[in-house]
mmCIF file of C-alpha atoms in Angstrom:
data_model
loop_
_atom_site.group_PDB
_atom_site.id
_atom_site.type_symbol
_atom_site.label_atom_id
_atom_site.label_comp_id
_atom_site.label_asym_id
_atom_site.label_seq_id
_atom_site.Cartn_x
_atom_site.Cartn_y
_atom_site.Cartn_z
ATOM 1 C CA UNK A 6 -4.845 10.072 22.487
ATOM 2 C CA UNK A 7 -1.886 8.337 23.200
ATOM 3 C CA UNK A 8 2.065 10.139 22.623
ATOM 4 C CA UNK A 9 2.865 7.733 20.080
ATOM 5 C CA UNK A 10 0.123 8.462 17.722
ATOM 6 C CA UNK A 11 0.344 11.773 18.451
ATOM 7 C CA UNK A 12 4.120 11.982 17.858
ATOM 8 C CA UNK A 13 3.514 10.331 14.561
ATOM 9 C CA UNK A 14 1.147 13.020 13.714
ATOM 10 C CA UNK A 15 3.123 15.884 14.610
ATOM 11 C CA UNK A 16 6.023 14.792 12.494
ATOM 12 C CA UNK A 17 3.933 14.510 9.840
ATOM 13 C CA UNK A 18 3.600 10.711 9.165
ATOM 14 C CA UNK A 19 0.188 9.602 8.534
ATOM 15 C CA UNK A 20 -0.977 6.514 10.060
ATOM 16 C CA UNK A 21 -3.697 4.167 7.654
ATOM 17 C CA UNK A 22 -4.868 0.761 8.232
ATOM 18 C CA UNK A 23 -4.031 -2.042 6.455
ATOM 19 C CA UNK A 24 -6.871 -4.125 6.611
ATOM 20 C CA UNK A 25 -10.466 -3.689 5.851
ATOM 21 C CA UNK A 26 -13.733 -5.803 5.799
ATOM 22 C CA UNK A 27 -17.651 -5.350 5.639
ATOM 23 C CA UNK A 28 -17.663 -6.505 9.182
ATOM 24 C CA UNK A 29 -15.480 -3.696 10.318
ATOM 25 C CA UNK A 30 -17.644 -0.630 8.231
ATOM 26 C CA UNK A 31 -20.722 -1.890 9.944
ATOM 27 C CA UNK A 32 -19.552 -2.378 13.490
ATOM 28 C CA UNK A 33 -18.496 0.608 14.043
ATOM 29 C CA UNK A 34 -14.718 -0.885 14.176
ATOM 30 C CA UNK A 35 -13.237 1.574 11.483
ATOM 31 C CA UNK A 36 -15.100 4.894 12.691
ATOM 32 C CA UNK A 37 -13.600 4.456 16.088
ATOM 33 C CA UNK A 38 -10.353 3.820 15.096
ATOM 34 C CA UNK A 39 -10.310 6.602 12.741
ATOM 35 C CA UNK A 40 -11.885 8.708 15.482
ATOM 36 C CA UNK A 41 -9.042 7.753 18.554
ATOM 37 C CA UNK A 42 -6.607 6.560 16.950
ATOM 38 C CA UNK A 43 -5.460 9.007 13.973
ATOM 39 C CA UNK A 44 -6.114 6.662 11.595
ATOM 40 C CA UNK A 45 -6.315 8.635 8.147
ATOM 41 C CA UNK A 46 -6.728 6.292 5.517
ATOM 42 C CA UNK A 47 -6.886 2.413 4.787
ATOM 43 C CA UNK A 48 -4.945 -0.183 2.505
ATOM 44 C CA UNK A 49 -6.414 -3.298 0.904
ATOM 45 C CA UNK A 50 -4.919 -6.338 -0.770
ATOM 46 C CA UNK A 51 -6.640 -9.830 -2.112
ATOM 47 C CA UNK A 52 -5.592 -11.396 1.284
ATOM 48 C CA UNK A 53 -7.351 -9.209 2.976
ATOM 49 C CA UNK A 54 -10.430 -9.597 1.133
ATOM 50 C CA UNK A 55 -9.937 -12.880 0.791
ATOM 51 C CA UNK A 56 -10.095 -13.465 4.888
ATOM 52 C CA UNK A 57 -12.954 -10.795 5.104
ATOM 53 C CA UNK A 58 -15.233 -12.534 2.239
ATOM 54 C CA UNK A 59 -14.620 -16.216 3.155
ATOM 55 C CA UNK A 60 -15.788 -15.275 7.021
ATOM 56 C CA UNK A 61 -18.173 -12.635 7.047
ATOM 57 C CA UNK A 62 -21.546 -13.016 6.705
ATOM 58 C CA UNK A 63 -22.144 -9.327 6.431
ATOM 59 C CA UNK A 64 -21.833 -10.470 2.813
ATOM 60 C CA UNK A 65 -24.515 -12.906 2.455
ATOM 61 C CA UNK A 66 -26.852 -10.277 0.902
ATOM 62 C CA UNK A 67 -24.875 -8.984 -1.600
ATOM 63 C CA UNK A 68 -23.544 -12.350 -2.523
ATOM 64 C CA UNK A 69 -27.573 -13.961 -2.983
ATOM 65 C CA UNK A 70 -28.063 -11.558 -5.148
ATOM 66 C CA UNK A 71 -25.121 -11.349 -7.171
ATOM 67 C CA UNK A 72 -26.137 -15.347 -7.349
ATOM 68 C CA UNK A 73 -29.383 -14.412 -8.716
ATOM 69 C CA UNK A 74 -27.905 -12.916 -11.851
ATOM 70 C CA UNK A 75 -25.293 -15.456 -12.448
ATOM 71 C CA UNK A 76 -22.131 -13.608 -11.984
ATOM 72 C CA UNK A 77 -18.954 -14.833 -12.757
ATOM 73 C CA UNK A 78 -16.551 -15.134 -9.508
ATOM 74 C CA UNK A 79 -14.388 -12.342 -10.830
ATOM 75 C CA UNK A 80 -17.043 -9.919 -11.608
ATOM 76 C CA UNK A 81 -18.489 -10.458 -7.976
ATOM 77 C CA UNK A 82 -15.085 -9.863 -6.380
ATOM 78 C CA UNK A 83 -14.929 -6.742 -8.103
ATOM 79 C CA UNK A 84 -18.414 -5.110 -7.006
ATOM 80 C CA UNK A 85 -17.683 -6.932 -3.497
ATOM 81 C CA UNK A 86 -14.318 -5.129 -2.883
ATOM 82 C CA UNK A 87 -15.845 -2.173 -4.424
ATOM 83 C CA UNK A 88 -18.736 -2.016 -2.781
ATOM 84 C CA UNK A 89 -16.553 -1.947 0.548
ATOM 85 C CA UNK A 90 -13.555 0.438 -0.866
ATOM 86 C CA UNK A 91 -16.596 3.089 -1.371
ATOM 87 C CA UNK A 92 -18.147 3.036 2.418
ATOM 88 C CA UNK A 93 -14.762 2.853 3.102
ATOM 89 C CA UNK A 94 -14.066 6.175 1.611
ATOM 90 C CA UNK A 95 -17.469 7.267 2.657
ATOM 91 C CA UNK A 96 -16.412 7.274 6.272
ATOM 92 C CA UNK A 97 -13.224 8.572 5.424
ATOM 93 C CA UNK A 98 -14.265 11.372 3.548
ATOM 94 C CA UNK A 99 -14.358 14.106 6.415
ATOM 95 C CA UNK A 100 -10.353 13.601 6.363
ATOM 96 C CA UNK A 101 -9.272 13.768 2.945
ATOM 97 C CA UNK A 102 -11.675 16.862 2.786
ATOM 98 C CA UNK A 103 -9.397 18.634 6.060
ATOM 99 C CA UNK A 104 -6.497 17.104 4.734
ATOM 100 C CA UNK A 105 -3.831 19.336 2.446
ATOM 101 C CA UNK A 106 -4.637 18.543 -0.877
ATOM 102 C CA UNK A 107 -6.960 15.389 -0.352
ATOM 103 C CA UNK A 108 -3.662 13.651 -0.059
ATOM 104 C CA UNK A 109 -5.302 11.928 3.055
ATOM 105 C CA UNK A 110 -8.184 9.803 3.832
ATOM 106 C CA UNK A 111 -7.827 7.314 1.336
ATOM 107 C CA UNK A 112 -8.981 3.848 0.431
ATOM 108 C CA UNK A 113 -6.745 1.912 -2.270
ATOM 109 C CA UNK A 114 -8.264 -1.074 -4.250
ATOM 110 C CA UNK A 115 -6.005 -2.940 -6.702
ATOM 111 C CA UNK A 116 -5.812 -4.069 -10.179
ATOM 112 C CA UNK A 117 -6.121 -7.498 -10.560
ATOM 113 C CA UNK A 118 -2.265 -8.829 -10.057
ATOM 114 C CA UNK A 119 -2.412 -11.178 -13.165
ATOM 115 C CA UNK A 120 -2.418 -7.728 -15.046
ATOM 116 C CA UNK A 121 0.991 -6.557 -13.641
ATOM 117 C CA UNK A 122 3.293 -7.586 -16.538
ATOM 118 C CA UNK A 123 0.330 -6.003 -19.015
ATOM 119 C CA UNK A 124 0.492 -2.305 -19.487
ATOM 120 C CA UNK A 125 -2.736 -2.005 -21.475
ATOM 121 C CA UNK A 126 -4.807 -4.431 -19.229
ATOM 122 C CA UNK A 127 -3.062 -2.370 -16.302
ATOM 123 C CA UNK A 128 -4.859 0.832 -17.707
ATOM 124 C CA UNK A 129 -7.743 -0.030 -18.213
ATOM 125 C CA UNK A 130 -8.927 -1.759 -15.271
ATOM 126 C CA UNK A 131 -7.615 0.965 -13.039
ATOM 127 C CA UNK A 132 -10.360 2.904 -15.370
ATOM 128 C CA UNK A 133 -12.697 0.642 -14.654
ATOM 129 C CA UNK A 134 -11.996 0.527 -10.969
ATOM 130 C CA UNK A 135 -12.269 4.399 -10.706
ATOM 131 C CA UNK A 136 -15.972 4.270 -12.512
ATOM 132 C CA UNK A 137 -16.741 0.950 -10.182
ATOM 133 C CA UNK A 138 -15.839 2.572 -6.768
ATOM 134 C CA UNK A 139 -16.779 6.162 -8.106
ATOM 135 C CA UNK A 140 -14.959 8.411 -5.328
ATOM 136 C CA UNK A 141 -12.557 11.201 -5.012
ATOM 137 C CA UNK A 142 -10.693 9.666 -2.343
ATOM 138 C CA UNK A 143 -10.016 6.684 -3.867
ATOM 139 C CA UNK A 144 -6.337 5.263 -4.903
ATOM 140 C CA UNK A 145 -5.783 2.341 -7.258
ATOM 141 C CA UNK A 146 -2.815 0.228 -6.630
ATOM 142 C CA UNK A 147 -0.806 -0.730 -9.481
ATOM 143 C CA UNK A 148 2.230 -2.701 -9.177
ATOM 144 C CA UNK A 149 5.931 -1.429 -9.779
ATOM 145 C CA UNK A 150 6.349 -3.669 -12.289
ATOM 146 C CA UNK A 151 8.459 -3.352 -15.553
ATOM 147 C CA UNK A 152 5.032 -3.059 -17.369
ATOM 148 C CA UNK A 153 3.723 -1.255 -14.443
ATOM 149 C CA UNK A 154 5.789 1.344 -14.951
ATOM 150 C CA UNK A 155 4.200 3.514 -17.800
ATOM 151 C CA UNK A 156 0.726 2.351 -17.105
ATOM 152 C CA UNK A 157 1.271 4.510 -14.067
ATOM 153 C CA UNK A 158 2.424 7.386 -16.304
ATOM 154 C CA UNK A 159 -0.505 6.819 -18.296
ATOM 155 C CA UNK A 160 -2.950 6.514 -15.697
ATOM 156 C CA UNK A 161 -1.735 9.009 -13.575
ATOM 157 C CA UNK A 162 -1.882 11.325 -16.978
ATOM 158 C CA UNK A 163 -5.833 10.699 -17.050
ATOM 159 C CA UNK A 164 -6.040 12.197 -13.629
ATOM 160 C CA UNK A 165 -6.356 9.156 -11.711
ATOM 161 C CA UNK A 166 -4.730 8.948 -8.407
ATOM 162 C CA UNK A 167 -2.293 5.611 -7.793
ATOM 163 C CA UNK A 168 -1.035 4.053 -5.158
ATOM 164 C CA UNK A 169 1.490 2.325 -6.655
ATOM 165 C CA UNK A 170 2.787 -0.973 -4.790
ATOM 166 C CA UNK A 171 5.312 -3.817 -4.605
ATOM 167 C CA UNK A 172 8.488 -1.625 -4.074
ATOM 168 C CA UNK A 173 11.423 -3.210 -2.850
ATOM 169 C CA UNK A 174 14.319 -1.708 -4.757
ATOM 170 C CA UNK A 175 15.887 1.820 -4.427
ATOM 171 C CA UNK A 176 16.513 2.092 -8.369
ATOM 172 C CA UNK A 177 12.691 1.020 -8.802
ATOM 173 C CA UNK A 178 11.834 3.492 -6.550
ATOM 174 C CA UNK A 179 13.472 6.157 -8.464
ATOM 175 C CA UNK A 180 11.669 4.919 -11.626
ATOM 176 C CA UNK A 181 8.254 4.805 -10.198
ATOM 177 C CA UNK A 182 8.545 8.788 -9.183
ATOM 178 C CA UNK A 183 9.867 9.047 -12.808
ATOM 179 C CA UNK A 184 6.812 7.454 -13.534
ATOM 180 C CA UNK A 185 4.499 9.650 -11.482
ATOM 181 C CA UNK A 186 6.012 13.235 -12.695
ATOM 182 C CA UNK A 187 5.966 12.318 -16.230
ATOM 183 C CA UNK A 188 2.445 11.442 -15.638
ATOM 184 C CA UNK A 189 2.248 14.828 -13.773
ATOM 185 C CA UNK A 190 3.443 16.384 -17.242
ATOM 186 C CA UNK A 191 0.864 14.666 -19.381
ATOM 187 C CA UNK A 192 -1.495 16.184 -17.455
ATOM 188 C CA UNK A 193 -0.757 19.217 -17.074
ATOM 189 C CA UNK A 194 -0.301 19.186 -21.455
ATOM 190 C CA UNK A 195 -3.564 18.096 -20.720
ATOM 191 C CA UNK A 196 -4.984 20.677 -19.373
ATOM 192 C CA UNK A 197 -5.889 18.660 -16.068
ATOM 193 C CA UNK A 198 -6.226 20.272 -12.647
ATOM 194 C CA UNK A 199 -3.196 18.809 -10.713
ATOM 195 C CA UNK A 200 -4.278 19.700 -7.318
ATOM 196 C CA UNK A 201 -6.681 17.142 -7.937
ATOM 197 C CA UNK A 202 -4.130 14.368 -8.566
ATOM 198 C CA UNK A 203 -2.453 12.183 -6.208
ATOM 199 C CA UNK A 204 -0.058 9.422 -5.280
ATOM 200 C CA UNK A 205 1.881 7.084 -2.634
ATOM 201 C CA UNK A 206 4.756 4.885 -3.771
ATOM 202 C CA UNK A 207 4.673 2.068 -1.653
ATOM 203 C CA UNK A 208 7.758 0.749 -0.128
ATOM 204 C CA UNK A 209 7.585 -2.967 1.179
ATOM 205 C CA UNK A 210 9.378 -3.404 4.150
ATOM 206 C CA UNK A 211 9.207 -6.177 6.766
ATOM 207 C CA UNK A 212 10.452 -8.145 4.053
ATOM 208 C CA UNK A 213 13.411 -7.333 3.377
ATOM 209 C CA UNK A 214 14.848 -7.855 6.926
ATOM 210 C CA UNK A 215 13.240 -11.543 6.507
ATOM 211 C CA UNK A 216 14.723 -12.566 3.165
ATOM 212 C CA UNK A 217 18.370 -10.788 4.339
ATOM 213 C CA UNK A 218 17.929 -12.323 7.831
ATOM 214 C CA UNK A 219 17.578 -15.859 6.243
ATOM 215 C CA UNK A 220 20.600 -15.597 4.425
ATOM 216 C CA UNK A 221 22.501 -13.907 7.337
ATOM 217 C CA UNK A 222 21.677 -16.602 9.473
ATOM 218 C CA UNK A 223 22.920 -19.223 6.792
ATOM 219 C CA UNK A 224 26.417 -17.529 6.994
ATOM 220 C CA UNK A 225 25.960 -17.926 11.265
ATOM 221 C CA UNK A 226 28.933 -15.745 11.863
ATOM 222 C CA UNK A 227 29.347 -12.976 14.763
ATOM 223 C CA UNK A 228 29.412 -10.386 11.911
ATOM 224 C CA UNK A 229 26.543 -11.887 9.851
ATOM 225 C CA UNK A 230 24.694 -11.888 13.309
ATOM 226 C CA UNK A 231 25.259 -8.134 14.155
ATOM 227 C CA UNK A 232 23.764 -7.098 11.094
ATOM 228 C CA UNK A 233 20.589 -9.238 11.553
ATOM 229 C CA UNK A 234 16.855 -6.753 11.020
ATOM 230 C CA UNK A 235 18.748 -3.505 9.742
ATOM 231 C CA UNK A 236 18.732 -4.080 6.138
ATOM 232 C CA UNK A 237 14.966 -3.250 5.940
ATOM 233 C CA UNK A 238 14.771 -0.220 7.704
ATOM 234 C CA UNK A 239 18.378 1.067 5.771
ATOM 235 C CA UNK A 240 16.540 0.555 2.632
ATOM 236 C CA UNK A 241 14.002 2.477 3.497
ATOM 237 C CA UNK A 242 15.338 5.174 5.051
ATOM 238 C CA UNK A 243 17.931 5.192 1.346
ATOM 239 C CA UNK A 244 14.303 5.257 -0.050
ATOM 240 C CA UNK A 245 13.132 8.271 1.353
ATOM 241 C CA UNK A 246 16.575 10.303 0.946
ATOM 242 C CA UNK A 247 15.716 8.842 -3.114
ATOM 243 C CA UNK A 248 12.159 10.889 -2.501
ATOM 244 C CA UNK A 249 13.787 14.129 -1.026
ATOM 245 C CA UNK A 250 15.792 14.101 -4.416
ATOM 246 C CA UNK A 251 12.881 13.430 -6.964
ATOM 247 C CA UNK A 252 11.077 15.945 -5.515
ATOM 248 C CA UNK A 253 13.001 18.808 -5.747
ATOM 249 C CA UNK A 254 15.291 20.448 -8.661
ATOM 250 C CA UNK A 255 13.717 22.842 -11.359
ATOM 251 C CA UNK A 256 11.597 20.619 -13.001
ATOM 252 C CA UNK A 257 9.373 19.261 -9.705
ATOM 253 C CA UNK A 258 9.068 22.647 -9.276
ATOM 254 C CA UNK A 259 7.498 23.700 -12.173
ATOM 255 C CA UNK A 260 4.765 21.217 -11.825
ATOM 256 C CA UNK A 261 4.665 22.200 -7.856
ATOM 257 C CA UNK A 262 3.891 25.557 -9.035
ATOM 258 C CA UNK A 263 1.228 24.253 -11.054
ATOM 259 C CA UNK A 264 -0.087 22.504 -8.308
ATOM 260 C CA UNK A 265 1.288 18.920 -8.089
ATOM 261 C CA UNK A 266 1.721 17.348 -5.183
ATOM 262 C CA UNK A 267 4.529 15.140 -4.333
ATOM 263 C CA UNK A 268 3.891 11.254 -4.311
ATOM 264 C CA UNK A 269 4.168 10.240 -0.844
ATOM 265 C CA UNK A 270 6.426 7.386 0.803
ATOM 266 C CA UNK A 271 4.362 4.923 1.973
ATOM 267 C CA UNK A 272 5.602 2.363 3.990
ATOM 268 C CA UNK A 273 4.201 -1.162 3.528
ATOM 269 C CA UNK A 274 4.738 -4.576 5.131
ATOM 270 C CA UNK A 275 5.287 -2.951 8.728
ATOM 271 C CA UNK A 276 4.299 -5.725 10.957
ATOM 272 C CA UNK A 277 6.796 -7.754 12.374
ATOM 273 C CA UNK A 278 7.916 -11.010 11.004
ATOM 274 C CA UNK A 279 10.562 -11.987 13.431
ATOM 275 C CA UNK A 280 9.023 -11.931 17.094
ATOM 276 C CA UNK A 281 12.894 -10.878 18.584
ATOM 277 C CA UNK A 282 12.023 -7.637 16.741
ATOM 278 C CA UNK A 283 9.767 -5.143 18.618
ATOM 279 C CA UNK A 284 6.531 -4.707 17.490
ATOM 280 C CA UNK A 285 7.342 -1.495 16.490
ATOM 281 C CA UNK A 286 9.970 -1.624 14.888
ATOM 282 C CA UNK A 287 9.012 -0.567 11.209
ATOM 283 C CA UNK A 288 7.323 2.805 12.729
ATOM 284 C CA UNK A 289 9.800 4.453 15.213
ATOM 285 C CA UNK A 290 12.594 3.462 12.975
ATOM 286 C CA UNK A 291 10.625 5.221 9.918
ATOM 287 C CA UNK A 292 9.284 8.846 11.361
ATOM 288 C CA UNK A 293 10.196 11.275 8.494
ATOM 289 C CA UNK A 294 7.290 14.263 7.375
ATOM 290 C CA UNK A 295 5.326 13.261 3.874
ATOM 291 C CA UNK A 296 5.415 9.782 4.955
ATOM 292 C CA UNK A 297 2.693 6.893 5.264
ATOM 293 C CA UNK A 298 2.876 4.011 7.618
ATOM 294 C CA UNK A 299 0.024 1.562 7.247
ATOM 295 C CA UNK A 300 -0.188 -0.950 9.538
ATOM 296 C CA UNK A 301 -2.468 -4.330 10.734
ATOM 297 C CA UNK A 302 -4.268 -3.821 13.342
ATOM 298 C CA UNK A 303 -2.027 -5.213 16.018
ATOM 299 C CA UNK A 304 1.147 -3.185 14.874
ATOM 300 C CA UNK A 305 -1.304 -0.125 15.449
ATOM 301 C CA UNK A 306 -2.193 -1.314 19.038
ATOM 302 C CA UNK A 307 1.277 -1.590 19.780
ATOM 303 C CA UNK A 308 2.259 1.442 18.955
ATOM 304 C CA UNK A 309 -1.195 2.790 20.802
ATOM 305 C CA UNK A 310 0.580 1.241 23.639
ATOM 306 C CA UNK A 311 3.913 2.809 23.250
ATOM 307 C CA UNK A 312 4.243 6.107 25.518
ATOM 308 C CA UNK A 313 6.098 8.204 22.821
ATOM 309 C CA UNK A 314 7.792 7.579 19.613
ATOM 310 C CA UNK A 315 11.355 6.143 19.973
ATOM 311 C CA UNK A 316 12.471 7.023 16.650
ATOM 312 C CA UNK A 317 14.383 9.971 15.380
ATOM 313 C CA UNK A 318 13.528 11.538 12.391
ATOM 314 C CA UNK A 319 15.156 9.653 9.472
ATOM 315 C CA UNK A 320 16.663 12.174 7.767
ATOM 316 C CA UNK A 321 20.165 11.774 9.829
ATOM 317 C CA UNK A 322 20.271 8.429 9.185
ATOM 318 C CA UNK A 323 21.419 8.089 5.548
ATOM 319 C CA UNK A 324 25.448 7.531 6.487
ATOM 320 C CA UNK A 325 24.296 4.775 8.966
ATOM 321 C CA UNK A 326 22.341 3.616 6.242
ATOM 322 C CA UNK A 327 24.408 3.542 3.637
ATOM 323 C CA UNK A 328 26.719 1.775 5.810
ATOM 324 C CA UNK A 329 24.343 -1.281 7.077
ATOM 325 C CA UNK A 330 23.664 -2.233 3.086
ATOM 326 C CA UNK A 331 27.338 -1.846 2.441
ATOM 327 C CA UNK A 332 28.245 -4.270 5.249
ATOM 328 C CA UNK A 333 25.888 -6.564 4.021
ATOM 329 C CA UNK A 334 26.743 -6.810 0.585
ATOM 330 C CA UNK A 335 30.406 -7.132 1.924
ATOM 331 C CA UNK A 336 29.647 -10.502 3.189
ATOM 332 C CA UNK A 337 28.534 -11.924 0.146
ATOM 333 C CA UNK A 338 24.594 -11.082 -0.302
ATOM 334 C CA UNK A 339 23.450 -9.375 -3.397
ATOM 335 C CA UNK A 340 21.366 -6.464 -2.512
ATOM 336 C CA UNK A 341 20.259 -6.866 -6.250
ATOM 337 C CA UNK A 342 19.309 -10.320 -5.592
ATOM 338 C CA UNK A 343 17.779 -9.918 -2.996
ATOM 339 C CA UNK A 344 15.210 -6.854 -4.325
ATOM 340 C CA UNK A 345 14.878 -8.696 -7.665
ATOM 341 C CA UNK A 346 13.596 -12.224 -6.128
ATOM 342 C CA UNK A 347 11.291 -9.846 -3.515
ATOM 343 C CA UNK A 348 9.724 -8.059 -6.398
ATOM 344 C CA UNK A 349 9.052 -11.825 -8.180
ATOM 345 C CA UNK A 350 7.993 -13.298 -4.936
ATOM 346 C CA UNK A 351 5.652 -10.044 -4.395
ATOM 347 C CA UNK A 352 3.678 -10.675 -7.368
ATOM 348 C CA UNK A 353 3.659 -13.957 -7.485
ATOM 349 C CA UNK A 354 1.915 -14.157 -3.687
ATOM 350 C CA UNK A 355 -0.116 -11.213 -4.719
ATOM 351 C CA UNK A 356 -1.427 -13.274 -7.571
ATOM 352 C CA UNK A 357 -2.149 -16.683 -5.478
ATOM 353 C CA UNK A 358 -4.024 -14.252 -2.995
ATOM 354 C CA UNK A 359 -6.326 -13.441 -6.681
ATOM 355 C CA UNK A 360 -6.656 -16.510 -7.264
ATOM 356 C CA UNK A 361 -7.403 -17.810 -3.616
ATOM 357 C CA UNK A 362 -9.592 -14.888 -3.377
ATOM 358 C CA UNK A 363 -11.998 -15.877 -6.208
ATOM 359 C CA UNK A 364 -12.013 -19.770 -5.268
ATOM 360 C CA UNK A 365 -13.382 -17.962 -2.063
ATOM 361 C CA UNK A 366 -16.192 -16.012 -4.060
ATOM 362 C CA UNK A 367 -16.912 -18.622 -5.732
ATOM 363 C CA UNK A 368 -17.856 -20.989 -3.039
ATOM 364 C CA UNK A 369 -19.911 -18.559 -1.721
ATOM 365 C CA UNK A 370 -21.028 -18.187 -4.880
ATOM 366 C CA UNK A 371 -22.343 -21.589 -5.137
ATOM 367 C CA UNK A 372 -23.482 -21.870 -1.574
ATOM 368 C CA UNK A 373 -26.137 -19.224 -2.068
ATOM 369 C CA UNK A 374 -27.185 -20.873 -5.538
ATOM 370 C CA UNK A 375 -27.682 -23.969 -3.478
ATOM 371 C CA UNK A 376 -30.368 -22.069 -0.673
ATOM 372 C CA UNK A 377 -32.118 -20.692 -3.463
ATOM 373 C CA UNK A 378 -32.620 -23.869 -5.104
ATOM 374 C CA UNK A 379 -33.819 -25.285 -1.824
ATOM 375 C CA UNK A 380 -36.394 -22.293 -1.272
ATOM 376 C CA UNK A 381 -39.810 -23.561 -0.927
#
């Protein structure tokens, strides 16, 4: 085992994967890494899926047969992504049963994105998506939308666990842990175990430093240039001093008494955009305890490679912090802007990766309707 993962570890950051694919269950690909390299739990997006269905022919089976009945596209990408979220979690399963709480060895699927400005539609296909993939160790990802917002009260209420993604602000942060403990308090009115409930609140990162860079680099000053890749990992680091303050105070620890557990910090978007930055960069700057970093596969090889974590713990950064967003705003760009057009953007790619996902499916669709018809 390498420091780096190691270090990660012992700090008590827990390092996922943010990819998955058939291909990678049935090689063997995802039991090693979870086996030498630490690797705790997995993320998933349409993207992802998207790549993983339009390549693999580890899918061929399932998708002849789904064929065969006459499926819509959107029903097969649900028992497709499903059908992988569960092995998923199968092979995960040893480490959210060691893990405190079950808070670890996960596998998130997500609501379908066109949902995220519909709180009822929200609800009930993360219902859905809980009977579908039918595990403990399953999260559902619901966006931190507007309308997000109280489906995740009310979801998290019927003692489903969230993952709850598409954070890029610190006052929508705050709301989404609003979100989570009054769901925590439904619950428990409910007379629901909450030991058995859990959440992550995912904070996008990598982007940030590219939509503040851009505009930095428009202004092409000395100043603007000394300020280039620190707004991301400022935010976050604001982020998780946001976290230390939800979680604590009388009324978090009622529900801790009762047996809540606190919704994780997990942060998102961690490979590099820029290629000045190192690879890095978005995990040694981020090393805090109750934290998530899930990373592609090459950010994870990179920090394989890396003899020990460079990073100090993130809790003495908040001044420095504070300070790098200040600086920025003093030269003219909006932090306000910038989260608000990230959150727009986020969706808005989230729901062209939908909709490239089931053009995908449903060319696959169509290509095993065509072999049948050609069967002698």
């Amino acid at each position: 085992m390498t420091s780096m993962l190691k270090d990660l570890s012992d700090a008590g950051v827990s390092v996922w994967l943010d990819t998955l694919s058939r291909g990678r269950i049935k090689s063997g690909s995802l039991s090693e890494l979870i086996r030498s390299r630490r690797v705790v739990g997995v993320t998933t997006n349409p993207t992802i899926f998207r790549d993983a269905i339009s390549h693999g022919m580890e899918y061929e089976v399932q998708m002849s047969e789904l064929a065969v009945r006459g499926v819509s596209a959107e029903e097969a990408v649900r028992t497709v992504t499903a059908t992988d979220v569960r092995d998923a979690a199968d092979l995960l399963r040893p480490a959210f049963l060691v893990s405190p709480a079950g808070q670890d060895g996960r596998v998130s699927i997500e609501v379908d994105p066109h949902m995220a400005h519909d709180t009822t539609a929200t609800i009930a296909e993360a219902r859905h998506l809980t009977w579908l993939v039918d595990r403990p160790n399953t999260y559902i990802k619901i966006p931190a939308t507007e309308a997000g917002l109280p489906a995740i009260t009310e979801t998290i209420a019927q003692g489903i666990s969230v993952n709850v993604t598409l954070i890029f602000s610190l006052a929508r942060y705050r709301q989404v842990a609003e979100a989570y403990v009054a769901g925590l308090e439904k619950a428990r009115a409910g007379g629901l175990d909450l030991s058995q409930i859990s959440s992550v609140a995912s904070f996008f990162v990598s982007r940030m430093d590219t939509e503040v860079d851009r505009r930095l680099d428009v202004l092409g000053t000395s100043e603007a240039g000394a300020l280039r890749g620190r707004a991301a990992v400022a935010n976050a680091r604001l982020a998780y001093e946001a976290f230390e303050e939800a979680f604590s105070g009388e009324r978090w620890n009622r529900l801790h008494r009762a047996g809540a557990n606190k919704q994780r910090p997990l942060w998102a978007s961690t490979g590099v955009k820029d290629k000045a930055y190192a690879a890095t960069k978005y995990v040694s700057g981020l090393i805090a305890p109750d934290t998530v970093n899930t990373m592609p596969e090459a950010t994870l090889l990179a920090v394989e490679a890396q003899e020990h974590a460079a990073g100090r713990d993130l809790r003495s950064t908040y001044d420095e912090a504070r300070a790098d967003i200040e600086a920025i705003e003093r030269l003219g760009i909006s932090y306000a802007e910038v989260v608000r057009q990230l959150e727009d953007e986020g969706v808005a790619k989230f729901q062209e990766s939908w909709d490239s996902l089931l053009t995908a499916t449903e060319s696959r669709l169509e290509a095993c309707t065509r072999r049948l018809h050609t069967w002698p």
